[in-house]
CSV table of C-alpha atoms and ligand atoms in Angstrom, one decimal:
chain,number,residue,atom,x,y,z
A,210,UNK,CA,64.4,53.9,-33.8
A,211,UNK,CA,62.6,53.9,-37.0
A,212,UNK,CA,60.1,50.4,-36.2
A,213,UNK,CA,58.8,52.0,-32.8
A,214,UNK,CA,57.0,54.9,-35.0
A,215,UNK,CA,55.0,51.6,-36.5
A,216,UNK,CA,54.2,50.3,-32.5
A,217,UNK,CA,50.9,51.3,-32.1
A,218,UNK,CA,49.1,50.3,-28.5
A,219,UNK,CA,45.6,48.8,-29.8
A,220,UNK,CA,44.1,50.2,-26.9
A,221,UNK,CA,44.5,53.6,-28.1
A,222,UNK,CA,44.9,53.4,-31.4
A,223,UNK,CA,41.2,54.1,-32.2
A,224,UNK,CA,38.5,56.5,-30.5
A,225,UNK,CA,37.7,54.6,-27.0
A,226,UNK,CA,35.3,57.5,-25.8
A,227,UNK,CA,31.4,58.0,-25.2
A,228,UNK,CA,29.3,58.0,-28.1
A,229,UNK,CA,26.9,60.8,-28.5
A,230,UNK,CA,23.5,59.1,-29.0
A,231,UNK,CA,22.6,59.4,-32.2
A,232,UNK,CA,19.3,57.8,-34.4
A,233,UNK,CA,19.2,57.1,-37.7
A,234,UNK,CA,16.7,55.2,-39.8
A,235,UNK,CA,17.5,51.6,-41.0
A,236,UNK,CA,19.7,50.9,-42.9
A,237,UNK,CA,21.6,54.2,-41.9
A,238,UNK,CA,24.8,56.5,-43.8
A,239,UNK,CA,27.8,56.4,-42.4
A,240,UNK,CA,28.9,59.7,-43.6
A,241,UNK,CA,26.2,61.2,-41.1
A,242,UNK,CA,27.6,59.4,-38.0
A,243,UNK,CA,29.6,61.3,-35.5
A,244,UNK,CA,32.3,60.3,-35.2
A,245,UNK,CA,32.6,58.9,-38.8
A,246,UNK,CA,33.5,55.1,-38.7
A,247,UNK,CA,37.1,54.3,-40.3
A,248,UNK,CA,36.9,51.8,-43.0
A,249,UNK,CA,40.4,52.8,-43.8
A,250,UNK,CA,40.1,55.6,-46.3
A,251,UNK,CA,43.1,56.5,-45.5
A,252,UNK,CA,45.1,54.6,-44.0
A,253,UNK,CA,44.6,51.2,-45.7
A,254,UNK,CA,47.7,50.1,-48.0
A,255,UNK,CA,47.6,47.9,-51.1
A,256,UNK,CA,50.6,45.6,-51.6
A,257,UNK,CA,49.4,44.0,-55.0
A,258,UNK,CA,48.0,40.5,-53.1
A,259,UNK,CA,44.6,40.6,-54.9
A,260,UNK,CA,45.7,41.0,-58.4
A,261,UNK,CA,43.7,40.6,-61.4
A,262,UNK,CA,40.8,39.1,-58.9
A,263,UNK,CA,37.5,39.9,-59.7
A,264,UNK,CA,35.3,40.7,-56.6
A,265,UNK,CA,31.6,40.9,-55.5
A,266,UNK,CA,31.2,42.4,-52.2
A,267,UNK,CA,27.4,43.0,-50.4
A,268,UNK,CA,26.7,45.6,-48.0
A,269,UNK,CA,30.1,47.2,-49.7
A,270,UNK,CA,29.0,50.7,-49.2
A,271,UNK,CA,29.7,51.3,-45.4
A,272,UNK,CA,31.1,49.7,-42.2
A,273,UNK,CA,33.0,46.1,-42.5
A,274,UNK,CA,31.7,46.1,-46.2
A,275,UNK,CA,33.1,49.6,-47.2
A,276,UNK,CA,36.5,48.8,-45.4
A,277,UNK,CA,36.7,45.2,-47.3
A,278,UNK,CA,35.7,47.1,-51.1
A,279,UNK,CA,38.9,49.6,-50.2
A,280,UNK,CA,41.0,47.0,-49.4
A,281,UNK,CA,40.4,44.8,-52.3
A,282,UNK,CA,40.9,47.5,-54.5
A,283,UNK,CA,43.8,48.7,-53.4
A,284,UNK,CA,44.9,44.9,-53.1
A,285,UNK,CA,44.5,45.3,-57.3
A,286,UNK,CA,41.1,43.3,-57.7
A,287,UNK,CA,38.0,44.9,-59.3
A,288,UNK,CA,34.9,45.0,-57.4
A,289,UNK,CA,31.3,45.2,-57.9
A,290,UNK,CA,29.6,46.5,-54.6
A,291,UNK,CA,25.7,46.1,-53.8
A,292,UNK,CA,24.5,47.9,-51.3
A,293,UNK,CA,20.4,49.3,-50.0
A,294,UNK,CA,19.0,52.0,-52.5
A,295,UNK,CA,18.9,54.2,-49.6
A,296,UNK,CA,22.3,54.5,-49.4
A,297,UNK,CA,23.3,55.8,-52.3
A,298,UNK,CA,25.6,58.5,-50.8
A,299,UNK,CA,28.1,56.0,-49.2
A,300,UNK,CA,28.3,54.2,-52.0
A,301,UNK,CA,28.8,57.5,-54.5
A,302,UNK,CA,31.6,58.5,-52.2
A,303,UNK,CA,33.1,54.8,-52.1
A,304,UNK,CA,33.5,55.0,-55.8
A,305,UNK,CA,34.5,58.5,-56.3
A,306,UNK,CA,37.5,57.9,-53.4
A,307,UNK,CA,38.8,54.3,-55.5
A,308,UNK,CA,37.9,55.9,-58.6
A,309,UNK,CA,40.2,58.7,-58.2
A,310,UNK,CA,42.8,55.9,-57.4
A,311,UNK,CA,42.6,54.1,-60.8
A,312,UNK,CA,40.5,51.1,-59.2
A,313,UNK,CA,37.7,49.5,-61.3
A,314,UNK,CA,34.2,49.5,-59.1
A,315,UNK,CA,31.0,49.0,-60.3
A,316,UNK,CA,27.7,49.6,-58.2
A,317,UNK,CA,24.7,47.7,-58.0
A,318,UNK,CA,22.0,48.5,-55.7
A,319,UNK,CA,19.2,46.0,-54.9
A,320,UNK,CA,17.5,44.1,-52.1
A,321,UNK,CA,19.0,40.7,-51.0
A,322,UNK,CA,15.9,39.4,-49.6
A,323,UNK,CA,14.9,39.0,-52.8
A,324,UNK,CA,15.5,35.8,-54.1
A,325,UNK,CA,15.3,36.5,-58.1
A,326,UNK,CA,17.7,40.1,-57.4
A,327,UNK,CA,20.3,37.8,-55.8
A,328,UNK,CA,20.6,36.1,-59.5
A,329,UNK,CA,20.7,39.1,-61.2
A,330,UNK,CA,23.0,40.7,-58.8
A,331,UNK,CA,25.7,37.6,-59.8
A,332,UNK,CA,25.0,37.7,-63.3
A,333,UNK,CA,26.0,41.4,-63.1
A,334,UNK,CA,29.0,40.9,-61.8
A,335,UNK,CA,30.0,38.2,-63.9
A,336,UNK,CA,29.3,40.4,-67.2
A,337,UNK,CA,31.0,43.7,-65.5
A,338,UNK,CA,34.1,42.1,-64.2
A,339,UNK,CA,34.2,39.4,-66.8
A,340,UNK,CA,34.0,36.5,-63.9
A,341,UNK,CA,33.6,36.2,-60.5
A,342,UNK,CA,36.6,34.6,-58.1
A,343,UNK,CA,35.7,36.3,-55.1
A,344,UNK,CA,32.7,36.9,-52.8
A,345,UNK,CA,33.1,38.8,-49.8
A,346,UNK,CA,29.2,38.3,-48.2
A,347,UNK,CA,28.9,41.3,-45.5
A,348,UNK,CA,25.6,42.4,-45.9
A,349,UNK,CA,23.3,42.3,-42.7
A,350,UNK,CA,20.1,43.3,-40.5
A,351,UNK,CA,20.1,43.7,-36.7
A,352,UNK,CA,16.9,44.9,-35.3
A,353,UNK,CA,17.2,44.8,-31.0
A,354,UNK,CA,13.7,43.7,-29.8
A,355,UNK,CA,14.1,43.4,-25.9
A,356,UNK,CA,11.0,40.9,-25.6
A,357,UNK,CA,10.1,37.7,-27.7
A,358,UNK,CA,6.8,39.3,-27.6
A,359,UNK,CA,7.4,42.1,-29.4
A,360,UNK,CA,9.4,40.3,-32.4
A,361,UNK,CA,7.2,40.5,-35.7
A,362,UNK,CA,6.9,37.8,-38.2
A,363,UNK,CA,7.6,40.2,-40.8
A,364,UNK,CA,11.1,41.6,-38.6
A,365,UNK,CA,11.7,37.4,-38.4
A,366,UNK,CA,11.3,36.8,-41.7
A,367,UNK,CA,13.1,39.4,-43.1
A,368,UNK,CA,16.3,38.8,-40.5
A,369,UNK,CA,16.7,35.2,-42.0
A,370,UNK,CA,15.6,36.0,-45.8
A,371,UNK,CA,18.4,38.6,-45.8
A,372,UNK,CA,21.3,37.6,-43.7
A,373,UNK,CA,21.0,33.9,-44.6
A,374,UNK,CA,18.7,33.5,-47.3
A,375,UNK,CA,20.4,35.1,-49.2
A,376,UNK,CA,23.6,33.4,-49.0
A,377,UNK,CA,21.8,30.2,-50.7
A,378,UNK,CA,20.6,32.1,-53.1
A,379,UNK,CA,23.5,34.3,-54.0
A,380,UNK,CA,25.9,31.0,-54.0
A,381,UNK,CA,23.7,28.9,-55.9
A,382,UNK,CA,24.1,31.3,-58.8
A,383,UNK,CA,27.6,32.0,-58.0
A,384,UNK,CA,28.6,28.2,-58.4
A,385,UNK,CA,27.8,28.7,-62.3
A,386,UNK,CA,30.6,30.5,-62.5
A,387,UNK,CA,33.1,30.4,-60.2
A,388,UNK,CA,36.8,28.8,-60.7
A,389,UNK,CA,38.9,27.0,-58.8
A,390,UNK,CA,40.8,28.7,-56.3
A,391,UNK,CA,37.8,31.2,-55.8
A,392,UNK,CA,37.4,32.4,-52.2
A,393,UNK,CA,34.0,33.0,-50.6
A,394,UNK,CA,33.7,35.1,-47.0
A,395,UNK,CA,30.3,35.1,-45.3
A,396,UNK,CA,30.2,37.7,-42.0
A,397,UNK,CA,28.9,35.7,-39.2
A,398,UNK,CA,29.3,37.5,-35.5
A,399,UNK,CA,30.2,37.3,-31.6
A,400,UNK,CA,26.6,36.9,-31.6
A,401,UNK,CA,26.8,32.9,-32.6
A,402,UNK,CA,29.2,32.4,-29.9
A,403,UNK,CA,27.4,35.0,-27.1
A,404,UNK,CA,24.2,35.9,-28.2
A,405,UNK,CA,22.4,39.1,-26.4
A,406,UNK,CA,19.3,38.7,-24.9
A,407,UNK,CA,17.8,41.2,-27.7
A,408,UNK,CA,18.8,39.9,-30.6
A,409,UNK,CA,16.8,36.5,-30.7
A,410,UNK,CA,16.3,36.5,-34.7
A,411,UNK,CA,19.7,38.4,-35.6
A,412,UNK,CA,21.6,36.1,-33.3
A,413,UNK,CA,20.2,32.6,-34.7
A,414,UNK,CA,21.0,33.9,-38.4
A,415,UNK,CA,24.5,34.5,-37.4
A,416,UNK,CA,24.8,30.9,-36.0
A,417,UNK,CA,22.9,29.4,-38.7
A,418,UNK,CA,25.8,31.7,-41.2
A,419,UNK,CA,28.2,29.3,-39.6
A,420,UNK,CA,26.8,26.3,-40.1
A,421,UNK,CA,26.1,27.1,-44.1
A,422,UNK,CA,30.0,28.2,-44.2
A,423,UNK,CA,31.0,24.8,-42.9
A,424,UNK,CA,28.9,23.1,-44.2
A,425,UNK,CA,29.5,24.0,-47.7
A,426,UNK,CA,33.6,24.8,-47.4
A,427,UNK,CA,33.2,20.9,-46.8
A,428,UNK,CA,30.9,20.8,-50.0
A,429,UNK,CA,33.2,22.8,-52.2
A,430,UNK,CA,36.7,21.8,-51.1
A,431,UNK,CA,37.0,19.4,-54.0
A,432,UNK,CA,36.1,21.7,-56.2
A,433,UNK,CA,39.4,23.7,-55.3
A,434,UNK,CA,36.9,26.7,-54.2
A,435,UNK,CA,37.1,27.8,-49.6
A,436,UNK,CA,35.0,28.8,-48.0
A,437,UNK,CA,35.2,31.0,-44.4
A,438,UNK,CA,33.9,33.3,-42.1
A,439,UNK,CA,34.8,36.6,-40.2
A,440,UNK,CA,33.5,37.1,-36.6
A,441,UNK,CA,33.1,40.7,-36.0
A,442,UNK,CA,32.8,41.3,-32.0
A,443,UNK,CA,31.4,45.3,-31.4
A,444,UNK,CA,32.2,47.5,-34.6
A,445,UNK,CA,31.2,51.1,-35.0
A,446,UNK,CA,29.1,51.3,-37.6
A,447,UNK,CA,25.3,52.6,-39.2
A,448,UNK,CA,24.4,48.9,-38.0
A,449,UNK,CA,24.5,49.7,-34.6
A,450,UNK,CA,23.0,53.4,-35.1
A,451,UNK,CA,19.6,52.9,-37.2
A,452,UNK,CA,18.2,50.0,-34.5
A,453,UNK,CA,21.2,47.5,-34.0
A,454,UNK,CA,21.4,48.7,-30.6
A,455,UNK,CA,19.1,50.4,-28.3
A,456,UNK,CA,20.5,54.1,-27.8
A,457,UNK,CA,21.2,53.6,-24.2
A,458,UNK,CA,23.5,51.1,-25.0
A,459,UNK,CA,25.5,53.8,-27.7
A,460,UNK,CA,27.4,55.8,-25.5
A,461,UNK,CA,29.0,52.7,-23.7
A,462,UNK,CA,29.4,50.7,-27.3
A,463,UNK,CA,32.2,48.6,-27.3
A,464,UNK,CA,33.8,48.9,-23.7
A,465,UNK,CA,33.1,45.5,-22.2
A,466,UNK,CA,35.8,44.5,-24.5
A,467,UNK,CA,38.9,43.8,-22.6
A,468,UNK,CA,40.6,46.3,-25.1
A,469,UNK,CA,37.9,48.4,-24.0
A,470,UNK,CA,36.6,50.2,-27.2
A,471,UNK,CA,34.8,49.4,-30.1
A,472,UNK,CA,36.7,48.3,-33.3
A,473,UNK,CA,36.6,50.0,-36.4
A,474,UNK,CA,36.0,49.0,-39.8
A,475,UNK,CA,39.3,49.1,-40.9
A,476,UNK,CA,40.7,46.6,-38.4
A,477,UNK,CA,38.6,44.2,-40.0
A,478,UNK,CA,40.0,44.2,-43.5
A,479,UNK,CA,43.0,42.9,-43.5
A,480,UNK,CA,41.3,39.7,-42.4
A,481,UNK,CA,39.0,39.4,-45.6
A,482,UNK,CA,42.0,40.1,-47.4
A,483,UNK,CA,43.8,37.0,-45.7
A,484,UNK,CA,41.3,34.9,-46.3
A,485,UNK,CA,40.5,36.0,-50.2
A,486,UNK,CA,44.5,35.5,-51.2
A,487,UNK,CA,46.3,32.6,-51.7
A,488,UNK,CA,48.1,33.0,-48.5
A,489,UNK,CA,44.9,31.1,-46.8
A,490,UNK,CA,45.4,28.2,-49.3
A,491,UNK,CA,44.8,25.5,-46.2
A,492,UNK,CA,42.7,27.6,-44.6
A,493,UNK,CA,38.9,26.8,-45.5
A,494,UNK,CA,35.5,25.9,-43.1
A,495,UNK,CA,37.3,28.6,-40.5
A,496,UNK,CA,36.2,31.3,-38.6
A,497,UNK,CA,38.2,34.2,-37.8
A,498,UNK,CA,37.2,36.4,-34.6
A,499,UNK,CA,38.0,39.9,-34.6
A,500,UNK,CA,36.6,40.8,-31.2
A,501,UNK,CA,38.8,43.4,-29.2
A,502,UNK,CA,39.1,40.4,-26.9
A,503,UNK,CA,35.9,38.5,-26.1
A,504,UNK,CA,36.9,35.3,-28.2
A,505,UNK,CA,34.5,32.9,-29.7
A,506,UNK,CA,35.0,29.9,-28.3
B,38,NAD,P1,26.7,48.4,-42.1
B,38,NAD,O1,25.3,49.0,-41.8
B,38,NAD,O2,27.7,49.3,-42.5
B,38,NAD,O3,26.6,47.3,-43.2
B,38,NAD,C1,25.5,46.4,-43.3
B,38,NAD,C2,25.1,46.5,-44.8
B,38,NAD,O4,24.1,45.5,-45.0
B,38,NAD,C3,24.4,47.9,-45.2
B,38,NAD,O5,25.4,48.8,-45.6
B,38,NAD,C4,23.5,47.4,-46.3
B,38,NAD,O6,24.1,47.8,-47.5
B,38,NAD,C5,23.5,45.9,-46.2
B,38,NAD,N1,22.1,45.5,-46.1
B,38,NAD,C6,21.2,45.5,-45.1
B,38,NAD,N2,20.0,45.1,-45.4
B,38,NAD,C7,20.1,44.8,-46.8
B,38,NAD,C8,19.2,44.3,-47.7
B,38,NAD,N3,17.9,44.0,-47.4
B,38,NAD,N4,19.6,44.2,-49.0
B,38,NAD,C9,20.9,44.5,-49.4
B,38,NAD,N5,21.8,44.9,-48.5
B,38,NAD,C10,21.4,45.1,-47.2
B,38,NAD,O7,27.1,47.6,-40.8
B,38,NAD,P2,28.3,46.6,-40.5
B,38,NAD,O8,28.4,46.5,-39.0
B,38,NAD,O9,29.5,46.9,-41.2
B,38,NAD,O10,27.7,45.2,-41.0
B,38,NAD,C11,28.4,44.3,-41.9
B,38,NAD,C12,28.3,42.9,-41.4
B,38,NAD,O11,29.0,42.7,-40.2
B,38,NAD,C13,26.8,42.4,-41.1
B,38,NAD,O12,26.7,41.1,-41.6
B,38,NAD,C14,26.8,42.4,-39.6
B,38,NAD,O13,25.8,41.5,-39.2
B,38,NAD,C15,28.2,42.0,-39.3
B,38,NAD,N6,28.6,42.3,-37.9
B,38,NAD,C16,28.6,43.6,-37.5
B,38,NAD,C17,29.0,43.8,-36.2
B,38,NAD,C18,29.1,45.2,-35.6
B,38,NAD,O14,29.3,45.4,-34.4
B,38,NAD,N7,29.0,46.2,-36.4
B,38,NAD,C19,29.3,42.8,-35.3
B,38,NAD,C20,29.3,41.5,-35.8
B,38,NAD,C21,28.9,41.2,-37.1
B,39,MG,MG1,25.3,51.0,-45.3
């Protein structure tokens, strides 16, 4: 029967192997990562629920970020993408594959942690797509350090000024502009719920992500405008590769889960795309897990 071809067993519907170890500087390509990480290339299908939306996406040219930028697109929204300098090459091929599709993308490398580029980086959006109604935030840092000792000031500072930081600063300028029924996603993690023992800075950002999504969904909700979160569990991406995770913990990545692999990129998007359409409408100051089992609360 024709709706059993559609049954797909989550367990093995991804790669639930080893990982070859495998080192890559920060922030890392995800074309160079074996195997490739899915962020649905081809596999993820549009059914028009992002319309005329006008999207700006961070960390949009790999991993969760790359998978959200195909989905919107392909959902009909046009999206400006920012991404590290250093990863140029993800971003290219991001373009060129949604480019060939008819989508409208526009790139725009640049540091987050730096408070006057976050401005810019919403003002250039705003004059490319002619508005902004959608922020998708996915952009992040995760350095392991095993011991407290070791953690720098500088690896601290730079933990908070981009994966929360930035947020402030990115909203702040956003609110000049965006209407009501705007959507904005922030990426917080499994890590707020169960933090590891070497991710001290990474894990408090994610947690304090959490709190600045509640806090101003509650803010903005008269305003017409929600506000959510997505809670990745263990997703194979460069993340995890160029210092997320030591590399004895690569080949094992993702099987404590009690569906036993990692996730992919792709399995995240069609929560972003949930929460970005109006078929969240009473759905604000939330936090959807996507976990492969190990639930966050
Ligand atoms: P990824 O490496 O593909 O994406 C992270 C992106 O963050 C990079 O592509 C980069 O463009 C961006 N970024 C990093 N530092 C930046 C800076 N200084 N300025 C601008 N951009 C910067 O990895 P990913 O796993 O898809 O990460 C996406 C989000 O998901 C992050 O917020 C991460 O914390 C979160 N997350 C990931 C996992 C996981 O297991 N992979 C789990 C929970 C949460
Ligand atoms: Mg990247």
């Amino acid at each position: 029967m024709a709706y059993k071809e559609d049954l797909k067993n989550p367990v093995d519907m991804y790669y639930s192997g080893e990982y070859e170890k495998q080192e890559q500087p920060y922030p890392g390509i995800q074309s160079d990562m074996k195997p490739v990480p899915d962020s649905g290339e081809k596999s993820y299908v549009g059914h028009g629920r992002l319309q005329g939306r006008k999207a700006l996406i961070t960390g949009g040219d790999s991993g969760i970020g790359r998978a959200v930028a195909i989905a919107f697109a392909r959902e009909g929204a046009d999206i400006l993408v920012n991404y590290l300098p250093d990863e140029q090459k993800d971003a290219d091929s991001l373009k060129e594959l949604l480019e060939q599709e008819g989508h409208t993308v526009y790139l725009y490398p640049g540091n987050l942690g730096d408070e006057e580029f976050c401005g810019e980086l919403v003002r250039e959006a705003v004059d490319k797509l002619g508005g902004l109604d959608l922020m998708a935030l996915v952009a992040g840092r995760q350095h392991a350090v095993e011991n407290l000792e070791d953690l720098s000031t500088q690896q601290l500072r730079e933990t908070f000024e981009v994966n929360v930081f930035s947020l402030y600063w990115i909203m702040k300028e956003a609110l000049k502009y965006l209407p009501e029924g705007s959507s904005v996603i922030t990426t917080t993690s499994i890590q707020d719920y169960q933090p590891s023992p070497n991710l001290l800075d990474y894990a408090a950002t994610k947690s304090a992500i959490t709190a600045f999504t509640r806090a101003l969904a509650k803010q903005l909700a008269k305003k017409g405008i929600r506000v959510n979160s997505v809670a990745p569990g263990p997703i194979w991406t460069p993340l995890q590769i160029s210092g997320g995770q030591p590399q004895s913990h690569i080949p094992e990545f993702g099987h404590n889960t009690p569906l036993g692999r990692a996730g992919e990129p792709a399995e995240l998007a069609g929560v972003y795309v949930f929460l970005a359409s109006n078929e969240s409408s009473y759905v604000t100051a939330e936090v959807y897990g996507v976990t492969g089992g190990n639930h966050t609360e």
